[in-house]
Amino acid sequence: MTSRGTVFEETMLGRVRLVAEDSDLPMRIDLSVRADRVLLPHRTTRARLTGRVRIAGRADDPEAVGQLEISPLARRRIRYRITFALEGRRLTLDGWKSVSPRRPIASLTVLPYTLYEDGERIGDGTLRFPIGTGLLPFLTSFRFPRAGVPDADRHHASRWDGTPGRTEVWYTTVTDPATGSGVWLHHELVAPTDGSGAYAHGWAAVFPKDGPVEHATFGPVPWEAGPDGFTAEGISAVPGRLTGSAGPFAWALTETPEGPPLHTFPRWSWRRPRLPAAQMLPATRARYTGMVRYGTGELSLDGAPGASARIYGHGNARRWAWLHADLGGGDILEIIAAVSMRRGLDRLPPLVFLRLHRDGRTWPRRVERSAVGWAGVGRFRADIGLPEWRVEGRAGRRRIRVTVTQPPERTLALDYTDPDGSLAVCRNSETADAVIRVDRWWGGWRPEATWRLSGTAHAEVGGR
């Protein structure tokens, strides 16, 4: 029998008082809860929280994360731990509803809590579940999805089947909101075209907000296939965990996926690798907690935003550009613009694969739309260069314009080796800038949304 999980949403309203302040402030939290099994009152169930925390005039964090312990009978409590941002500070809300049969309604709807910063109490307050307006949405939000292998975990497994002339990549990019630093972990399998033994190699890099980029490489070492992802020379990129060391670098990170998988190329191209290469994200975004130590410093990440991605194909393109932009609130933009090495395709302008995941939907609806248009008409355009490159295009009633800037002092150049031995050079920045504008047609083009990312865009330009 296939097991099921539990998903529901909850809103609570209340007030908070910060230490050394004279008055209470209104507060609201909107939470999405996901557990890996069905909630039953007689047992303890742990769940993951994501959502939005608002404190009037002080905080509005749509990317709050945390844990929920639901144990109404065994421990007689429902405990919340939520981490969120307030004016650049990372705070943790810790509180629980004390379940009592003498006060069933009050004990299930009132949440007293304490706020902490680095373990020190800095405030407290009370939140309440609004029965009058919140009960019906709360009850109708319950879902019990099948709890099979999570999509993000399923997509970590290696695709390589032993065929010569293939390359496979697991890579992760992260932005540390506390320091403004970027992190890049690259894990790669190369199966040479001549049939010689496949090998694994890669690198780790840190892009400090102020200071030079630092990196270290590992491998090559013989490839040893693992069931869950990339493992080689004590380095691993497997579901939920990234660990390893190389030179002065060492890292140990937990990864919490958020959002559905995102196929930057047509979905069929990942299942059936007939294109020169395909790329996809096991989850649209993820959170990273743990340590990254490098030559001149150390990063301590706590729910830092980022994403992991996968590539499988025959090698690198002739020219390419890549962007991963976290737009906040669970929205992301992923772009790959590339000129193929294949004869015939190498004469075409860059093919653009663009996916804007916004408000739970992905635009354009079909990924092929940005790359090939309608019979070649209406393809998105890319102007690839450094330190600035651009993409623009229109699909349906929307158009998009993207400008990416990779400052030379925040860009790292590294060599790629294809399975046939040819070389390519990538120039990567995990602290790039980007301006993204979306317009909508209402009898004329009108601005719909604009994002300006300063030092938080992840970008790359490559060529030969």
CSV table of C-alpha atoms in Angstrom, one decimal:
chain,number,residue,atom,x,y,z
A,1,MET,CA,0.0,0.0,0.0
A,2,THR,CA,1.3,3.4,-0.9
A,3,SER,CA,1.7,5.7,2.1
A,4,ARG,CA,0.4,9.3,2.1
A,5,GLY,CA,1.5,12.6,3.6
A,6,THR,CA,-0.5,15.6,4.9
A,7,VAL,CA,-0.5,19.1,3.5
A,8,PHE,CA,-2.4,22.1,4.9
A,9,GLU,CA,-2.3,25.8,5.4
A,10,GLU,CA,-2.8,27.9,8.6
A,11,THR,CA,-3.0,31.6,9.4
A,12,MET,CA,-2.5,33.1,12.9
A,13,LEU,CA,-2.9,36.7,14.0
A,14,GLY,CA,-1.6,38.4,17.1
A,15,ARG,CA,1.0,40.8,18.6
A,16,VAL,CA,4.6,40.9,19.5
A,17,ARG,CA,6.7,43.1,21.9
A,18,LEU,CA,10.4,43.4,21.4
A,19,VAL,CA,12.8,43.9,24.3
A,20,ALA,CA,13.4,47.5,25.2
A,21,GLU,CA,10.3,48.7,23.2
A,22,ASP,CA,7.3,50.2,24.9
A,23,SER,CA,4.4,49.0,22.7
A,24,ASP,CA,3.1,45.9,21.0
A,25,LEU,CA,3.1,45.5,17.2
A,26,PRO,CA,0.5,43.6,15.1
A,27,MET,CA,1.8,40.4,13.7
A,28,ARG,CA,0.5,37.8,11.2
A,29,ILE,CA,1.9,34.5,9.9
A,30,ASP,CA,0.7,32.5,6.9
A,31,LEU,CA,2.0,29.0,6.9
A,32,SER,CA,2.1,26.0,4.5
A,33,VAL,CA,2.7,22.7,6.4
A,34,ARG,CA,3.9,19.5,4.8
A,35,ALA,CA,4.3,16.2,6.6
A,36,ASP,CA,5.5,12.9,5.2
A,37,ARG,CA,2.7,10.9,6.8
A,38,VAL,CA,-1.0,11.2,7.7
A,39,LEU,CA,-1.7,13.2,10.8
A,40,LEU,CA,-3.1,11.0,13.6
A,41,PRO,CA,-3.9,12.5,17.1
A,42,HIS,CA,-2.3,9.6,19.0
A,43,ARG,CA,1.2,9.9,17.6
A,44,THR,CA,3.8,12.6,17.2
A,45,THR,CA,4.2,14.0,13.6
A,46,ARG,CA,6.9,16.3,12.5
A,47,ALA,CA,6.3,18.6,9.5
A,48,ARG,CA,8.1,21.3,7.5
A,49,LEU,CA,6.9,24.9,7.5
A,50,THR,CA,7.2,27.5,4.8
A,51,GLY,CA,5.4,30.8,4.7
A,52,ARG,CA,5.2,34.5,5.4
A,53,VAL,CA,5.8,36.5,8.6
A,54,ARG,CA,4.6,40.1,8.9
A,55,ILE,CA,5.2,42.5,11.7
A,56,ALA,CA,3.6,45.9,11.1
A,57,GLY,CA,6.2,48.4,10.0
A,58,ARG,CA,9.1,46.1,10.9
A,59,ALA,CA,9.2,42.9,8.9
A,60,ASP,CA,7.6,41.2,5.9
A,61,ASP,CA,9.5,38.0,5.1
A,62,PRO,CA,7.8,35.8,2.5
A,63,GLU,CA,10.5,33.2,2.8
A,64,ALA,CA,10.1,32.1,6.4
A,65,VAL,CA,11.0,28.4,7.1
A,66,GLY,CA,10.7,26.1,10.1
A,67,GLN,CA,9.5,23.0,11.7
A,68,LEU,CA,6.2,21.9,13.4
A,69,GLU,CA,5.8,19.2,15.9
A,70,ILE,CA,2.2,17.9,16.2
A,71,SER,CA,1.6,15.8,19.3
A,72,PRO,CA,-1.8,16.6,20.8
A,73,LEU,CA,-2.1,13.4,22.9
A,74,ALA,CA,1.4,11.9,23.4
A,75,ARG,CA,3.1,15.2,24.5
A,76,ARG,CA,0.0,17.4,24.7
A,77,ARG,CA,1.5,20.2,22.6
A,78,ILE,CA,1.8,21.6,19.1
A,79,ARG,CA,5.2,23.2,18.8
A,80,TYR,CA,6.3,25.8,16.2
A,81,ARG,CA,9.8,26.9,15.4
A,82,ILE,CA,10.0,29.5,12.6
A,83,THR,CA,13.0,31.4,11.3
A,84,PHE,CA,12.5,34.7,9.5
A,85,ALA,CA,14.1,38.0,8.8
A,86,LEU,CA,13.5,41.3,10.6
A,87,GLU,CA,15.4,44.4,9.4
A,88,GLY,CA,18.4,42.3,8.3
A,89,ARG,CA,18.4,40.1,11.4
A,90,ARG,CA,17.6,36.4,11.5
A,91,LEU,CA,15.1,35.6,14.3
A,92,THR,CA,13.6,32.4,15.5
A,93,LEU,CA,10.0,32.1,16.8
A,94,ASP,CA,9.7,29.3,19.4
A,95,GLY,CA,6.4,28.5,21.0
A,96,TRP,CA,3.7,25.8,21.5
A,97,LYS,CA,0.0,25.4,22.0
A,98,SER,CA,-0.5,23.4,25.3
A,99,VAL,CA,-3.3,21.1,24.5
A,100,SER,CA,-5.8,20.6,27.4
A,101,PRO,CA,-9.1,18.7,27.4
A,102,ARG,CA,-10.4,21.3,29.9
A,103,ARG,CA,-9.9,24.2,27.4
A,104,PRO,CA,-10.1,22.4,24.0
A,105,ILE,CA,-10.8,25.5,21.8
A,106,ALA,CA,-8.4,27.9,23.6
A,107,SER,CA,-5.5,25.4,23.8
A,108,LEU,CA,-5.7,24.6,20.1
A,109,THR,CA,-6.0,28.1,18.9
A,110,VAL,CA,-3.7,30.2,21.2
A,111,LEU,CA,0.1,30.2,20.6
A,112,PRO,CA,2.3,32.0,23.1
A,113,TYR,CA,5.9,32.3,21.9
A,114,THR,CA,9.3,33.8,22.4
A,115,LEU,CA,11.6,35.4,19.8
A,116,TYR,CA,15.3,34.6,19.8
A,117,GLU,CA,18.3,36.0,18.1
A,118,ASP,CA,21.5,33.8,18.3
A,119,GLY,CA,19.9,32.0,21.3
A,120,GLU,CA,19.2,35.3,23.2
A,121,ARG,CA,15.6,36.2,24.0
A,122,ILE,CA,14.7,39.5,22.2
A,123,GLY,CA,10.9,39.5,22.4
A,124,ASP,CA,7.7,37.6,23.0
A,125,GLY,CA,4.0,37.6,22.1
A,126,THR,CA,0.9,35.6,21.4
A,127,LEU,CA,-0.8,34.5,18.2
A,128,ARG,CA,-4.3,33.3,17.8
A,129,PHE,CA,-6.0,31.2,15.1
A,130,PRO,CA,-9.1,33.2,13.9
A,131,ILE,CA,-11.9,30.7,14.1
A,132,GLY,CA,-14.5,33.0,12.5
A,133,THR,CA,-12.6,33.7,9.3
A,134,GLY,CA,-9.9,31.0,9.3
A,135,LEU,CA,-11.6,27.8,10.1
A,136,LEU,CA,-13.2,27.1,6.7
A,137,PRO,CA,-10.0,27.9,4.7
A,138,PHE,CA,-8.0,25.8,7.2
A,139,LEU,CA,-10.2,22.7,6.8
A,140,THR,CA,-10.5,22.9,3.0
A,141,SER,CA,-6.7,23.3,2.6
A,142,PHE,CA,-6.1,19.7,3.9
A,143,ARG,CA,-4.6,17.3,1.3
A,144,PHE,CA,-3.2,13.8,1.6
A,145,PRO,CA,-0.8,13.3,-1.3
A,146,ARG,CA,0.9,10.0,-2.0
A,147,ALA,CA,4.2,10.0,-0.1
A,148,GLY,CA,6.4,8.3,-2.7
A,149,VAL,CA,10.0,9.3,-3.4
A,150,PRO,CA,10.1,13.1,-3.5
A,151,ASP,CA,10.6,14.5,-7.0
A,152,ALA,CA,13.8,16.4,-5.9
A,153,ASP,CA,15.3,13.1,-4.6
A,154,ARG,CA,14.3,11.1,-7.6
A,155,HIS,CA,16.1,13.5,-10.0
A,156,HIS,CA,19.5,13.2,-8.1
A,157,ALA,CA,20.2,9.7,-9.4
A,158,SER,CA,22.8,9.4,-12.2
A,159,ARG,CA,21.5,9.2,-15.7
A,160,TRP,CA,24.7,7.7,-17.2
A,161,ASP,CA,24.2,4.2,-18.7
A,162,GLY,CA,27.8,3.5,-19.6
A,163,THR,CA,27.7,5.0,-23.1
A,164,PRO,CA,31.0,6.8,-24.1
A,165,GLY,CA,30.9,10.4,-25.0
A,166,ARG,CA,28.7,11.7,-22.2
A,167,THR,CA,29.0,14.3,-19.4
A,168,GLU,CA,26.8,14.6,-16.3
A,169,VAL,CA,26.7,17.4,-13.8
A,170,TRP,CA,25.3,18.1,-10.3
A,171,TYR,CA,25.7,21.7,-9.3
A,172,THR,CA,24.5,23.9,-6.5
A,173,THR,CA,24.5,27.7,-6.1
A,174,VAL,CA,23.7,29.6,-2.9
A,175,THR,CA,23.5,33.1,-1.7
A,176,ASP,CA,24.3,33.8,2.0
A,177,PRO,CA,21.9,36.6,3.0
A,178,ALA,CA,24.0,37.4,6.1
A,179,THR,CA,27.2,38.2,4.3
A,180,GLY,CA,26.2,38.7,0.7
A,181,SER,CA,28.6,35.9,-0.4
A,182,GLY,CA,27.8,33.4,-3.1
A,183,VAL,CA,28.7,29.7,-3.1
A,184,TRP,CA,29.2,27.4,-6.1
A,185,LEU,CA,29.6,23.6,-5.8
A,186,HIS,CA,30.2,21.7,-9.1
A,187,HIS,CA,30.3,17.9,-9.4
A,188,GLU,CA,30.9,16.4,-12.8
A,189,LEU,CA,31.1,12.9,-14.4
A,190,VAL,CA,32.9,12.7,-17.8
A,191,ALA,CA,32.8,9.5,-19.9
A,192,PRO,CA,35.4,10.1,-22.7
A,193,THR,CA,34.5,9.5,-26.3
A,194,ASP,CA,37.4,7.1,-26.8
A,195,GLY,CA,35.9,4.6,-24.4
A,196,SER,CA,38.5,5.1,-21.7
A,197,GLY,CA,37.4,5.0,-18.0
A,198,ALA,CA,34.9,7.6,-16.8
A,199,TYR,CA,36.1,10.0,-14.2
A,200,ALA,CA,34.7,12.4,-11.6
A,201,HIS,CA,36.0,15.9,-10.8
A,202,GLY,CA,34.7,19.3,-9.8
A,203,TRP,CA,35.3,22.3,-7.7
A,204,ALA,CA,34.0,24.6,-4.9
A,205,ALA,CA,34.1,28.4,-5.0
A,206,VAL,CA,33.1,31.2,-2.7
A,207,PHE,CA,32.4,34.7,-4.0
A,208,PRO,CA,32.8,37.1,-1.0
A,209,LYS,CA,30.8,40.4,-1.2
A,210,ASP,CA,34.0,42.3,-0.7
A,211,GLY,CA,37.2,40.5,-1.7
A,212,PRO,CA,38.6,38.2,-4.4
A,213,VAL,CA,36.8,35.0,-5.5
A,214,GLU,CA,38.4,31.8,-4.0
A,215,HIS,CA,38.1,28.3,-5.3
A,216,ALA,CA,39.6,24.8,-5.1
A,217,THR,CA,39.3,21.8,-7.4
A,218,PHE,CA,39.1,18.0,-6.7
A,219,GLY,CA,39.7,15.0,-8.9
A,220,PRO,CA,39.9,13.6,-11.5
A,221,VAL,CA,39.3,10.2,-9.9
A,222,PRO,CA,37.7,7.1,-11.3
A,223,TRP,CA,33.9,7.2,-11.4
A,224,GLU,CA,32.2,5.0,-8.9
A,225,ALA,CA,28.5,4.8,-9.5
A,226,GLY,CA,26.2,5.4,-6.5
A,227,PRO,CA,22.5,4.9,-6.1
A,228,ASP,CA,21.6,8.4,-4.9
A,229,GLY,CA,23.7,10.9,-6.8
A,230,PHE,CA,27.4,12.0,-7.0
A,231,THR,CA,30.0,10.4,-4.7
A,232,ALA,CA,33.7,10.5,-5.3
A,233,GLU,CA,36.9,10.9,-3.2
A,234,GLY,CA,34.9,11.6,0.0
A,235,ILE,CA,32.7,14.2,-1.8
A,236,SER,CA,29.0,13.7,-2.2
A,237,ALA,CA,26.0,15.5,-3.7
A,238,VAL,CA,23.0,13.3,-2.7
A,239,PRO,CA,19.4,14.1,-1.7
A,240,GLY,CA,19.4,16.5,1.2
A,241,ARG,CA,23.1,16.6,1.8
A,242,LEU,CA,26.3,18.2,0.3
A,243,THR,CA,29.6,17.3,1.8
A,244,GLY,CA,33.3,17.3,0.9
A,245,SER,CA,36.7,18.9,1.1
A,246,ALA,CA,39.2,20.1,-1.5
A,247,GLY,CA,42.4,22.0,-0.6
A,248,PRO,CA,41.6,24.7,2.0
A,249,PHE,CA,37.8,24.2,1.3
A,250,ALA,CA,35.5,22.0,3.4
A,251,TRP,CA,31.7,22.0,3.3
A,252,ALA,CA,28.8,20.2,5.0
A,253,LEU,CA,25.3,21.5,4.0
A,254,THR,CA,21.8,20.2,4.4
A,255,GLU,CA,19.5,20.9,1.5
A,256,THR,CA,15.7,21.4,1.9
A,257,PRO,CA,14.0,21.5,-1.5
A,258,GLU,CA,11.1,24.0,-2.0
A,259,GLY,CA,8.8,23.9,-5.0
A,260,PRO,CA,8.2,21.5,-7.9
A,261,PRO,CA,10.8,20.3,-10.4
A,262,LEU,CA,11.6,22.8,-13.2
A,263,HIS,CA,12.6,21.5,-16.7
A,264,THR,CA,14.5,24.3,-18.5
A,265,PHE,CA,14.6,22.2,-21.6
A,266,PRO,CA,11.6,20.2,-22.9
A,267,ARG,CA,10.6,17.5,-20.3
A,268,TRP,CA,11.0,14.7,-22.9
A,269,SER,CA,14.6,15.7,-23.5
A,270,TRP,CA,15.5,14.7,-19.9
A,271,ARG,CA,13.7,11.4,-20.1
A,272,ARG,CA,15.1,10.7,-23.6
A,273,PRO,CA,18.5,12.4,-24.1
A,274,ARG,CA,18.3,13.1,-27.9
A,275,LEU,CA,19.3,16.8,-27.7
A,276,PRO,CA,23.0,17.7,-27.3
A,277,ALA,CA,22.3,18.4,-23.6
A,278,ALA,CA,19.4,19.0,-21.2
A,279,GLN,CA,19.2,20.9,-17.9
A,280,MET,CA,16.7,20.8,-15.1
A,281,LEU,CA,16.2,21.7,-11.5
A,282,PRO,CA,15.0,19.0,-9.1
A,283,ALA,CA,13.2,21.8,-7.2
A,284,THR,CA,12.7,25.4,-8.2
A,285,ARG,CA,14.6,26.5,-5.2
A,286,ALA,CA,16.0,25.2,-1.9
A,287,ARG,CA,17.3,26.2,1.5
A,288,TYR,CA,20.8,25.5,2.7
A,289,THR,CA,22.0,25.2,6.3
A,290,GLY,CA,25.5,24.3,7.4
A,291,MET,CA,29.1,25.4,7.0
A,292,VAL,CA,31.4,26.3,4.1
A,293,ARG,CA,35.1,26.8,5.1
A,294,TYR,CA,37.5,28.3,2.6
A,295,GLY,CA,41.0,29.8,2.5
A,296,THR,CA,40.4,33.1,4.3
A,297,GLY,CA,37.1,32.6,6.0
A,298,GLU,CA,34.1,30.6,6.9
A,299,LEU,CA,30.4,30.9,6.1
A,300,SER,CA,27.7,29.7,8.5
A,301,LEU,CA,24.5,29.3,6.5
A,302,ASP,CA,21.1,29.2,8.1
A,303,GLY,CA,18.3,28.7,5.6
A,304,ALA,CA,20.2,30.4,2.8
A,305,PRO,CA,18.4,30.5,-0.6
A,306,GLY,CA,19.7,28.8,-3.6
A,307,ALA,CA,19.1,25.8,-5.9
A,308,SER,CA,20.6,22.6,-7.3
A,309,ALA,CA,20.5,21.7,-10.9
A,310,ARG,CA,21.3,18.7,-13.2
A,311,ILE,CA,22.8,18.6,-16.7
A,312,TYR,CA,23.2,15.5,-18.9
A,313,GLY,CA,24.5,15.5,-22.5
A,314,HIS,CA,27.3,15.1,-24.9
A,315,GLY,CA,29.4,18.1,-23.8
A,316,ASN,CA,29.4,21.8,-23.6
A,317,ALA,CA,27.9,24.2,-26.2
A,318,ARG,CA,29.9,26.4,-28.5
A,319,ARG,CA,28.7,29.5,-26.6
A,320,TRP,CA,26.3,29.8,-23.8
A,321,ALA,CA,24.8,32.0,-21.0
A,322,TRP,CA,23.0,30.9,-17.9
A,323,LEU,CA,21.0,32.7,-15.2
A,324,HIS,CA,19.4,31.5,-12.0
A,325,ALA,CA,17.6,34.4,-10.3
A,326,ASP,CA,15.7,34.0,-7.0
A,327,LEU,CA,13.0,36.7,-7.2
A,328,GLY,CA,11.6,36.2,-3.7
A,329,GLY,CA,8.4,34.7,-2.5
A,330,GLY,CA,9.1,31.3,-4.2
A,331,ASP,CA,9.4,32.9,-7.6
A,332,ILE,CA,12.5,32.2,-9.8
A,333,LEU,CA,13.8,32.8,-13.3
A,334,GLU,CA,16.0,30.3,-15.1
A,335,ILE,CA,17.6,31.0,-18.4
A,336,ILE,CA,19.9,29.1,-20.7
A,337,ALA,CA,20.9,30.6,-24.1
A,338,ALA,CA,23.2,28.5,-26.2
A,339,VAL,CA,24.7,27.8,-29.6
A,340,SER,CA,25.1,24.1,-30.2
A,341,MET,CA,28.3,22.4,-31.4
A,342,ARG,CA,26.3,20.2,-33.8
A,343,ARG,CA,26.7,20.9,-37.5
A,344,GLY,CA,23.9,22.9,-38.8
A,345,LEU,CA,22.7,24.0,-35.3
A,346,ASP,CA,26.0,25.8,-34.9
A,347,ARG,CA,24.9,28.3,-37.6
A,348,LEU,CA,21.8,29.4,-35.7
A,349,PRO,CA,21.7,32.3,-33.3
A,350,PRO,CA,21.6,31.3,-29.6
A,351,LEU,CA,18.5,29.2,-28.7
A,352,VAL,CA,16.9,30.6,-25.5
A,353,PHE,CA,15.3,28.4,-23.0
A,354,LEU,CA,13.5,30.6,-20.4
A,355,ARG,CA,11.3,29.6,-17.5
A,356,LEU,CA,9.7,32.2,-15.2
A,357,HIS,CA,8.1,30.4,-12.3
A,358,ARG,CA,5.8,32.9,-10.6
A,359,ASP,CA,2.9,32.6,-8.3
A,360,GLY,CA,3.0,28.8,-8.7
A,361,ARG,CA,2.8,28.9,-12.5
A,362,THR,CA,5.5,28.7,-15.2
A,363,TRP,CA,5.7,31.0,-18.2
A,364,PRO,CA,6.0,30.5,-21.2
A,365,ARG,CA,3.5,27.6,-20.8
A,366,ARG,CA,5.6,25.5,-23.2
A,367,VAL,CA,9.3,25.7,-22.9
A,368,GLU,CA,9.8,25.2,-26.7
A,369,ARG,CA,8.1,28.6,-27.2
A,370,SER,CA,11.1,30.6,-26.1
A,371,ALA,CA,13.6,28.5,-28.2
A,372,VAL,CA,11.8,28.0,-31.5
A,373,GLY,CA,8.8,30.3,-31.5
A,374,TRP,CA,6.1,29.4,-34.0
A,375,ALA,CA,7.8,27.7,-36.9
A,376,GLY,CA,10.8,29.9,-36.2
A,377,VAL,CA,8.9,33.2,-35.8
A,378,GLY,CA,8.9,34.9,-32.5
A,379,ARG,CA,11.9,33.1,-30.9
A,380,PHE,CA,13.4,34.8,-27.9
A,381,ARG,CA,16.7,36.6,-28.6
A,382,ALA,CA,20.0,36.6,-26.7
A,383,ASP,CA,23.0,38.9,-26.9
A,384,ILE,CA,25.8,37.0,-25.2
A,385,GLY,CA,28.8,38.9,-24.0
A,386,LEU,CA,30.7,40.2,-21.0
A,387,PRO,CA,30.5,41.9,-18.6
A,388,GLU,CA,26.8,42.3,-19.7
A,389,TRP,CA,24.4,40.1,-21.6
A,390,ARG,CA,20.7,40.3,-22.5
A,391,VAL,CA,17.7,38.2,-23.3
A,392,GLU,CA,14.3,39.4,-24.5
A,393,GLY,CA,11.2,37.9,-26.0
A,394,ARG,CA,7.4,37.7,-26.1
A,395,ALA,CA,4.9,34.9,-25.6
A,396,GLY,CA,1.2,35.5,-25.5
A,397,ARG,CA,0.3,38.7,-23.8
A,398,ARG,CA,3.6,39.1,-22.0
A,399,ARG,CA,7.1,40.1,-22.9
A,400,ILE,CA,10.3,40.0,-20.9
A,401,ARG,CA,13.6,41.8,-20.9
A,402,VAL,CA,16.5,40.6,-18.9
A,403,THR,CA,19.9,42.3,-18.5
A,404,VAL,CA,22.6,40.5,-16.5
A,405,THR,CA,25.9,42.1,-15.4
A,406,GLN,CA,28.9,40.0,-14.3
A,407,PRO,CA,31.5,42.4,-12.9
A,408,PRO,CA,35.0,41.1,-13.7
A,409,GLU,CA,36.1,41.3,-10.0
A,410,ARG,CA,33.2,39.0,-9.1
A,411,THR,CA,33.7,36.5,-11.9
A,412,LEU,CA,35.7,33.3,-11.9
A,413,ALA,CA,37.1,31.7,-15.1
A,414,LEU,CA,37.4,27.9,-15.2
A,415,ASP,CA,38.1,25.3,-17.9
A,416,TYR,CA,35.7,22.6,-19.0
A,417,THR,CA,36.9,19.4,-20.8
A,418,ASP,CA,34.4,17.7,-23.1
A,419,PRO,CA,34.3,13.9,-23.5
A,420,ASP,CA,36.1,14.3,-26.9
A,421,GLY,CA,38.9,16.2,-25.1
A,422,SER,CA,38.1,19.7,-26.5
A,423,LEU,CA,38.2,22.6,-24.1
A,424,ALA,CA,35.8,25.3,-23.2
A,425,VAL,CA,36.0,28.2,-20.7
A,426,CYS,CA,33.2,29.3,-18.4
A,427,ARG,CA,33.1,32.6,-16.6
A,428,ASN,CA,30.9,32.3,-13.6
A,429,SER,CA,29.6,34.8,-11.0
A,430,GLU,CA,27.5,33.9,-8.0
A,431,THR,CA,27.2,37.6,-7.1
A,432,ALA,CA,26.0,38.9,-10.4
A,433,ASP,CA,23.5,41.7,-10.9
A,434,ALA,CA,20.3,41.5,-13.0
A,435,VAL,CA,17.4,43.6,-14.0
A,436,ILE,CA,14.2,41.8,-15.1
A,437,ARG,CA,11.2,43.5,-16.5
A,438,VAL,CA,7.9,41.8,-17.5
A,439,ASP,CA,5.3,43.8,-19.4
A,440,ARG,CA,1.7,42.8,-20.3
A,441,TRP,CA,-0.4,43.8,-23.3
A,442,TRP,CA,-3.5,45.8,-22.4
A,443,GLY,CA,-4.1,47.6,-25.7
A,444,GLY,CA,-0.5,48.7,-25.2
A,445,TRP,CA,2.5,47.4,-23.3
A,446,ARG,CA,2.2,48.2,-19.6
A,447,PRO,CA,4.7,47.2,-16.8
A,448,GLU,CA,3.6,44.2,-14.8
A,449,ALA,CA,6.6,43.4,-12.6
A,450,THR,CA,10.2,44.5,-12.3
A,451,TRP,CA,13.0,42.9,-10.2
A,452,ARG,CA,16.5,44.4,-9.6
A,453,LEU,CA,19.0,42.0,-8.1
A,454,SER,CA,22.2,43.4,-6.8
A,455,GLY,CA,24.8,40.7,-6.1
A,456,THR,CA,22.3,37.9,-5.7
A,457,ALA,CA,21.9,36.6,-9.3
A,458,HIS,CA,23.8,33.4,-10.3
A,459,ALA,CA,25.1,33.7,-13.8
A,460,GLU,CA,27.6,32.3,-16.3
A,461,VAL,CA,28.9,32.9,-19.8
A,462,GLY,CA,30.9,30.2,-21.6
A,463,GLY,CA,32.6,29.7,-24.9
A,464,ARG,CA,35.6,28.3,-26.9
